[in-house]
PDB file of C-alpha atoms in Angstrom:
ATOM      1  CA  MET U  25     -19.157   0.863  51.513  1.00  0.00           C
ATOM      2  CA  GLY U  26     -17.946  -2.751  51.539  1.00  0.00           C
ATOM      3  CA  LEU U  27     -19.937  -5.832  52.417  1.00  0.00           C
ATOM      4  CA  ARG U  28     -18.389  -8.973  53.821  1.00  0.00           C
ATOM      5  CA  LEU U  29     -20.159 -12.221  54.605  1.00  0.00           C
ATOM      6  CA  GLN U  30     -18.588 -14.493  57.157  1.00  0.00           C
ATOM      7  CA  ARG U  31     -19.742 -17.957  58.171  1.00  0.00           C
ATOM      8  CA  ASP U  32     -18.939 -19.183  61.624  1.00  0.00           C
ATOM      9  CA  SER U  33     -16.538 -22.102  61.148  1.00  0.00           C
ATOM     10  CA  MET U  34     -18.279 -24.038  63.912  1.00  0.00           C
ATOM     11  CA  ALA U  35     -21.657 -23.839  62.175  1.00  0.00           C
ATOM     12  CA  GLY U  36     -22.298 -26.988  60.258  1.00  0.00           C
ATOM     13  CA  SER U  37     -24.924 -28.642  58.232  1.00  0.00           C
ATOM     14  CA  VAL U  38     -27.156 -31.095  60.071  1.00  0.00           C
ATOM     15  CA  SER U  39     -29.299 -33.463  58.016  1.00  0.00           C
ATOM     16  CA  GLY U  40     -28.803 -31.363  54.897  1.00  0.00           C
ATOM     17  CA  SER U  41     -29.868 -28.081  56.486  1.00  0.00           C
ATOM     18  CA  ALA U  42     -27.938 -24.930  55.653  1.00  0.00           C
ATOM     19  CA  PRO U  43     -25.848 -23.262  58.352  1.00  0.00           C
ATOM     20  CA  SER U  44     -27.751 -20.477  60.049  1.00  0.00           C
ATOM     21  CA  ASP U  45     -24.897 -18.689  61.798  1.00  0.00           C
ATOM     22  CA  VAL U  46     -23.937 -16.113  59.174  1.00  0.00           C
ATOM     23  CA  ARG U  47     -22.615 -12.702  60.157  1.00  0.00           C
ATOM     24  CA  ILE U  48     -22.783  -9.640  57.889  1.00  0.00           C
ATOM     25  CA  GLU U  49     -20.261  -6.847  58.394  1.00  0.00           C
ATOM     26  CA  VAL U  50     -20.527  -3.516  56.614  1.00  0.00           C
ATOM     27  CA  ALA U  51     -17.290  -1.583  56.284  1.00  0.00           C
ATOM     28  CA  GLU U  52     -17.320   2.161  55.659  1.00  0.00           C
ATOM     29  CA  ALA U  53     -15.463   3.400  52.596  1.00  0.00           C
ATOM     30  CA  PRO U  54     -12.302   5.274  53.526  1.00  0.00           C
ATOM     31  CA  GLU U  55     -12.525   9.056  53.545  1.00  0.00           C
ATOM     32  CA  PRO U  56     -10.759  10.709  50.602  1.00  0.00           C
ATOM     33  CA  THR U  57      -7.297  11.922  51.486  1.00  0.00           C
ATOM     34  CA  GLY U  58      -5.512  14.982  50.188  1.00  0.00           C
ATOM     35  CA  LEU U  59      -7.160  18.058  48.756  1.00  0.00           C
ATOM     36  CA  GLN U  60     -10.947  17.851  48.530  1.00  0.00           C
ATOM     37  CA  LEU U  61     -13.063  20.611  46.989  1.00  0.00           C
ATOM     38  CA  GLN U  62     -16.792  20.922  47.563  1.00  0.00           C
ATOM     39  CA  LEU U  63     -18.000  22.597  44.383  1.00  0.00           C
ATOM     40  CA  ARG U  64     -21.318  24.412  44.082  1.00  0.00           C
ATOM     41  CA  VAL U  65     -21.959  24.650  40.332  1.00  0.00           C
ATOM     42  CA  THR U  66     -24.668  26.994  39.024  1.00  0.00           C
ATOM     43  CA  LEU U  67     -25.709  28.570  35.729  1.00  0.00           C
ATOM     44  CA  ALA U  68     -25.419  32.327  35.336  1.00  0.00           C
ATOM     45  CA  GLU U  69     -28.592  34.289  34.811  1.00  0.00           C
ATOM     46  CA  GLY U  70     -29.502  34.344  31.139  1.00  0.00           C
ATOM     47  CA  LEU U  71     -27.966  30.927  30.367  1.00  0.00           C
ATOM     48  CA  SER U  72     -30.023  27.749  30.191  1.00  0.00           C
ATOM     49  CA  ARG U  73     -29.554  24.089  29.436  1.00  0.00           C
ATOM     50  CA  GLU U  74     -32.807  24.217  27.444  1.00  0.00           C
ATOM     51  CA  GLY U  75     -32.181  22.921  23.959  1.00  0.00           C
ATOM     52  CA  PHE U  76     -29.482  20.493  25.107  1.00  0.00           C
ATOM     53  CA  GLY U  77     -30.536  16.954  24.257  1.00  0.00           C
ATOM     54  CA  PRO U  78     -30.521  13.842  26.439  1.00  0.00           C
ATOM     55  CA  THR U  79     -26.871  13.107  25.607  1.00  0.00           C
ATOM     56  CA  ALA U  80     -25.674  16.420  27.094  1.00  0.00           C
ATOM     57  CA  ALA U  81     -23.212  15.954  29.937  1.00  0.00           C
ATOM     58  CA  LEU U  82     -21.608  17.998  32.674  1.00  0.00           C
ATOM     59  CA  PHE U  83     -17.845  17.698  32.954  1.00  0.00           C
ATOM     60  CA  ILE U  84     -16.011  19.155  35.937  1.00  0.00           C
ATOM     61  CA  PHE U  85     -12.255  18.906  35.815  1.00  0.00           C
ATOM     62  CA  ALA U  86      -9.111  20.221  37.448  1.00  0.00           C
ATOM     63  CA  ARG U  87      -5.916  20.794  35.537  1.00  0.00           C
ATOM     64  CA  ASP U  88      -2.592  22.515  36.039  1.00  0.00           C
ATOM     65  CA  PRO U  89      -2.856  26.123  34.779  1.00  0.00           C
ATOM     66  CA  ASN U  90       0.299  25.501  32.714  1.00  0.00           C
ATOM     67  CA  GLY U  91      -1.505  22.853  30.657  1.00  0.00           C
ATOM     68  CA  GLY U  92      -1.450  19.116  30.369  1.00  0.00           C
ATOM     69  CA  PRO U  93      -4.163  16.515  30.828  1.00  0.00           C
ATOM     70  CA  PRO U  94      -6.845  16.912  33.487  1.00  0.00           C
ATOM     71  CA  LEU U  95      -5.724  15.794  36.932  1.00  0.00           C
ATOM     72  CA  ALA U  96      -9.234  14.864  38.083  1.00  0.00           C
ATOM     73  CA  VAL U  97     -12.620  14.615  36.338  1.00  0.00           C
ATOM     74  CA  ILE U  98     -16.280  14.247  37.257  1.00  0.00           C
ATOM     75  CA  ARG U  99     -18.903  13.396  34.602  1.00  0.00           C
ATOM     76  CA  GLN U 100     -22.639  13.737  35.280  1.00  0.00           C
ATOM     77  CA  GLY U 101     -25.757  14.333  33.223  1.00  0.00           C
ATOM     78  CA  ALA U 102     -26.355  17.992  32.344  1.00  0.00           C
ATOM     79  CA  SER U 103     -29.468  17.950  34.527  1.00  0.00           C
ATOM     80  CA  ALA U 104     -27.170  17.792  37.587  1.00  0.00           C
ATOM     81  CA  VAL U 105     -26.727  21.596  37.311  1.00  0.00           C
ATOM     82  CA  PRO U 106     -27.273  23.341  39.634  1.00  0.00           C
ATOM     83  CA  GLY U 107     -25.639  20.965  42.077  1.00  0.00           C
ATOM     84  CA  GLU U 108     -22.914  20.196  44.584  1.00  0.00           C
ATOM     85  CA  PHE U 109     -19.971  17.987  43.736  1.00  0.00           C
ATOM     86  CA  SER U 110     -16.885  16.717  45.530  1.00  0.00           C
ATOM     87  CA  LEU U 111     -13.654  16.835  43.527  1.00  0.00           C
ATOM     88  CA  SER U 112     -10.677  15.061  45.091  1.00  0.00           C
ATOM     89  CA  ASP U 113      -7.865  12.624  44.381  1.00  0.00           C
ATOM     90  CA  ALA U 114     -10.590   9.951  44.183  1.00  0.00           C
ATOM     91  CA  ASN U 115     -11.431  11.472  40.760  1.00  0.00           C
ATOM     92  CA  ALA U 116      -7.797  11.359  39.595  1.00  0.00           C
ATOM     93  CA  MET U 117      -7.085  10.600  35.942  1.00  0.00           C
ATOM     94  CA  LEU U 118      -3.397   9.849  36.439  1.00  0.00           C
ATOM     95  CA  PRO U 119      -2.316   7.305  39.048  1.00  0.00           C
ATOM     96  CA  GLY U 120       0.027   8.747  41.622  1.00  0.00           C
ATOM     97  CA  ARG U 121      -0.900  12.378  40.904  1.00  0.00           C
ATOM     98  CA  SER U 122      -2.601  14.471  43.560  1.00  0.00           C
ATOM     99  CA  LEU U 123      -4.520  17.718  43.209  1.00  0.00           C
ATOM    100  CA  ALA U 124      -2.201  19.084  45.889  1.00  0.00           C
ATOM    101  CA  ASP U 125       0.854  18.511  43.625  1.00  0.00           C
ATOM    102  CA  SER U 126       0.169  21.824  41.840  1.00  0.00           C
ATOM    103  CA  GLU U 127       0.421  25.288  43.388  1.00  0.00           C
ATOM    104  CA  ALA U 128      -2.790  26.240  41.603  1.00  0.00           C
ATOM    105  CA  LEU U 129      -5.560  24.461  39.730  1.00  0.00           C
ATOM    106  CA  THR U 130      -7.819  25.594  36.938  1.00  0.00           C
ATOM    107  CA  ILE U 131     -11.264  24.223  37.765  1.00  0.00           C
ATOM    108  CA  VAL U 132     -13.670  24.057  34.805  1.00  0.00           C
ATOM    109  CA  ALA U 133     -17.338  23.079  34.672  1.00  0.00           C
ATOM    110  CA  ARG U 134     -18.649  22.518  31.140  1.00  0.00           C
ATOM    111  CA  ILE U 135     -22.038  21.431  29.853  1.00  0.00           C
ATOM    112  CA  SER U 136     -21.277  19.588  26.633  1.00  0.00           C
ATOM    113  CA  ALA U 137     -24.164  19.373  24.159  1.00  0.00           C
ATOM    114  CA  SER U 138     -22.568  16.337  22.466  1.00  0.00           C
ATOM    115  CA  GLY U 139     -21.773  14.551  25.731  1.00  0.00           C
ATOM    116  CA  GLN U 140     -18.097  14.452  24.712  1.00  0.00           C
ATOM    117  CA  PRO U 141     -15.314  15.825  26.947  1.00  0.00           C
ATOM    118  CA  THR U 142     -13.793  18.098  24.281  1.00  0.00           C
ATOM    119  CA  ALA U 143     -15.277  21.590  23.976  1.00  0.00           C
ATOM    120  CA  SER U 144     -17.497  22.409  21.000  1.00  0.00           C
ATOM    121  CA  PRO U 145     -19.085  25.694  19.904  1.00  0.00           C
ATOM    122  CA  GLY U 146     -22.244  26.318  21.915  1.00  0.00           C
ATOM    123  CA  ASP U 147     -21.106  24.418  25.019  1.00  0.00           C
ATOM    124  CA  LEU U 148     -21.580  26.320  28.276  1.00  0.00           C
ATOM    125  CA  PHE U 149     -18.680  26.636  30.716  1.00  0.00           C
ATOM    126  CA  GLY U 150     -17.235  28.450  33.670  1.00  0.00           C
ATOM    127  CA  GLU U 151     -13.758  28.347  35.185  1.00  0.00           C
ATOM    128  CA  LEU U 152     -11.738  29.629  38.087  1.00  0.00           C
ATOM    129  CA  THR U 153      -8.249  29.381  39.522  1.00  0.00           C
ATOM    130  CA  TYR U 154      -7.929  27.705  42.930  1.00  0.00           C
ATOM    131  CA  ARG U 155      -4.770  28.083  45.030  1.00  0.00           C
ATOM    132  CA  THR U 156      -4.053  24.704  46.624  1.00  0.00           C
ATOM    133  CA  ALA U 157      -2.424  26.427  49.630  1.00  0.00           C
ATOM    134  CA  GLU U 158      -5.995  27.343  50.651  1.00  0.00           C
ATOM    135  CA  GLY U 159      -6.539  23.644  51.394  1.00  0.00           C
ATOM    136  CA  SER U 160      -9.820  21.773  51.152  1.00  0.00           C
ATOM    137  CA  GLY U 161     -13.037  23.719  51.189  1.00  0.00           C
ATOM    138  CA  GLY U 162     -16.116  25.001  49.433  1.00  0.00           C
ATOM    139  CA  VAL U 163     -15.956  26.727  46.052  1.00  0.00           C
ATOM    140  CA  ASP U 164     -18.673  28.446  43.994  1.00  0.00           C
ATOM    141  CA  LEU U 165     -18.275  27.891  40.261  1.00  0.00           C
ATOM    142  CA  VAL U 166     -20.640  29.716  37.919  1.00  0.00           C
ATOM    143  CA  ILE U 167     -21.116  28.517  34.353  1.00  0.00           C
ATOM    144  CA  ASP U 168     -21.205  31.924  32.651  1.00  0.00           C
ATOM    145  CA  GLN U 169     -19.626  31.559  29.182  1.00  0.00           C
ATOM    146  CA  VAL U 170     -20.498  30.049  25.802  1.00  0.00           C
ATOM    147  CA  ALA U 171     -17.769  28.250  23.857  1.00  0.00           C
ATOM    148  CA  GLN U 172     -17.073  29.777  20.422  1.00  0.00           C
TER     149      GLN U 172
END
C-alpha cells in the first residue's frame, strides 16, 4: 500500500500558520501478476519443530526440476508452520524470470535449524512437483522428511 501526501497549491501560510488543506491518498499495491500459488504448509504427524532454537527458519522455494538456483523464495520464522503462504513472481530471486517460465516447478518447504538456506542434517522438509499448466491455485505441502 502506498501513501501520498499532497498539499493544495492554493493553500498558503497566513501570519506564520501552517497550511491546513492537506489531502492524504492511499494507493493499493498492485496485485501480483503471473503464476501465484497459495501454499498450505503443515508438519506430518510424528515430526515436530520442538528442539529447534530461536534462529530456526522456514524456507519455501520454487526451482526448476532440472536444477539451478531457486526462482522464488519465502523466508519466515519456523513458528510460522503450520501456515498459509503466497508464492509468486513477487518472491522472484532472478529479475525477469517468472514461475510460469518452467513447465514444472519443484516446491520445497524446509525448516532449517541453523536458519541458513542450505540444507543440513536434521532439517525437516517436504517437496512436491507442480505443473505450471495447472495455473494459479491452492497447494498442500506437507513437511514429512528429515534431511540426512
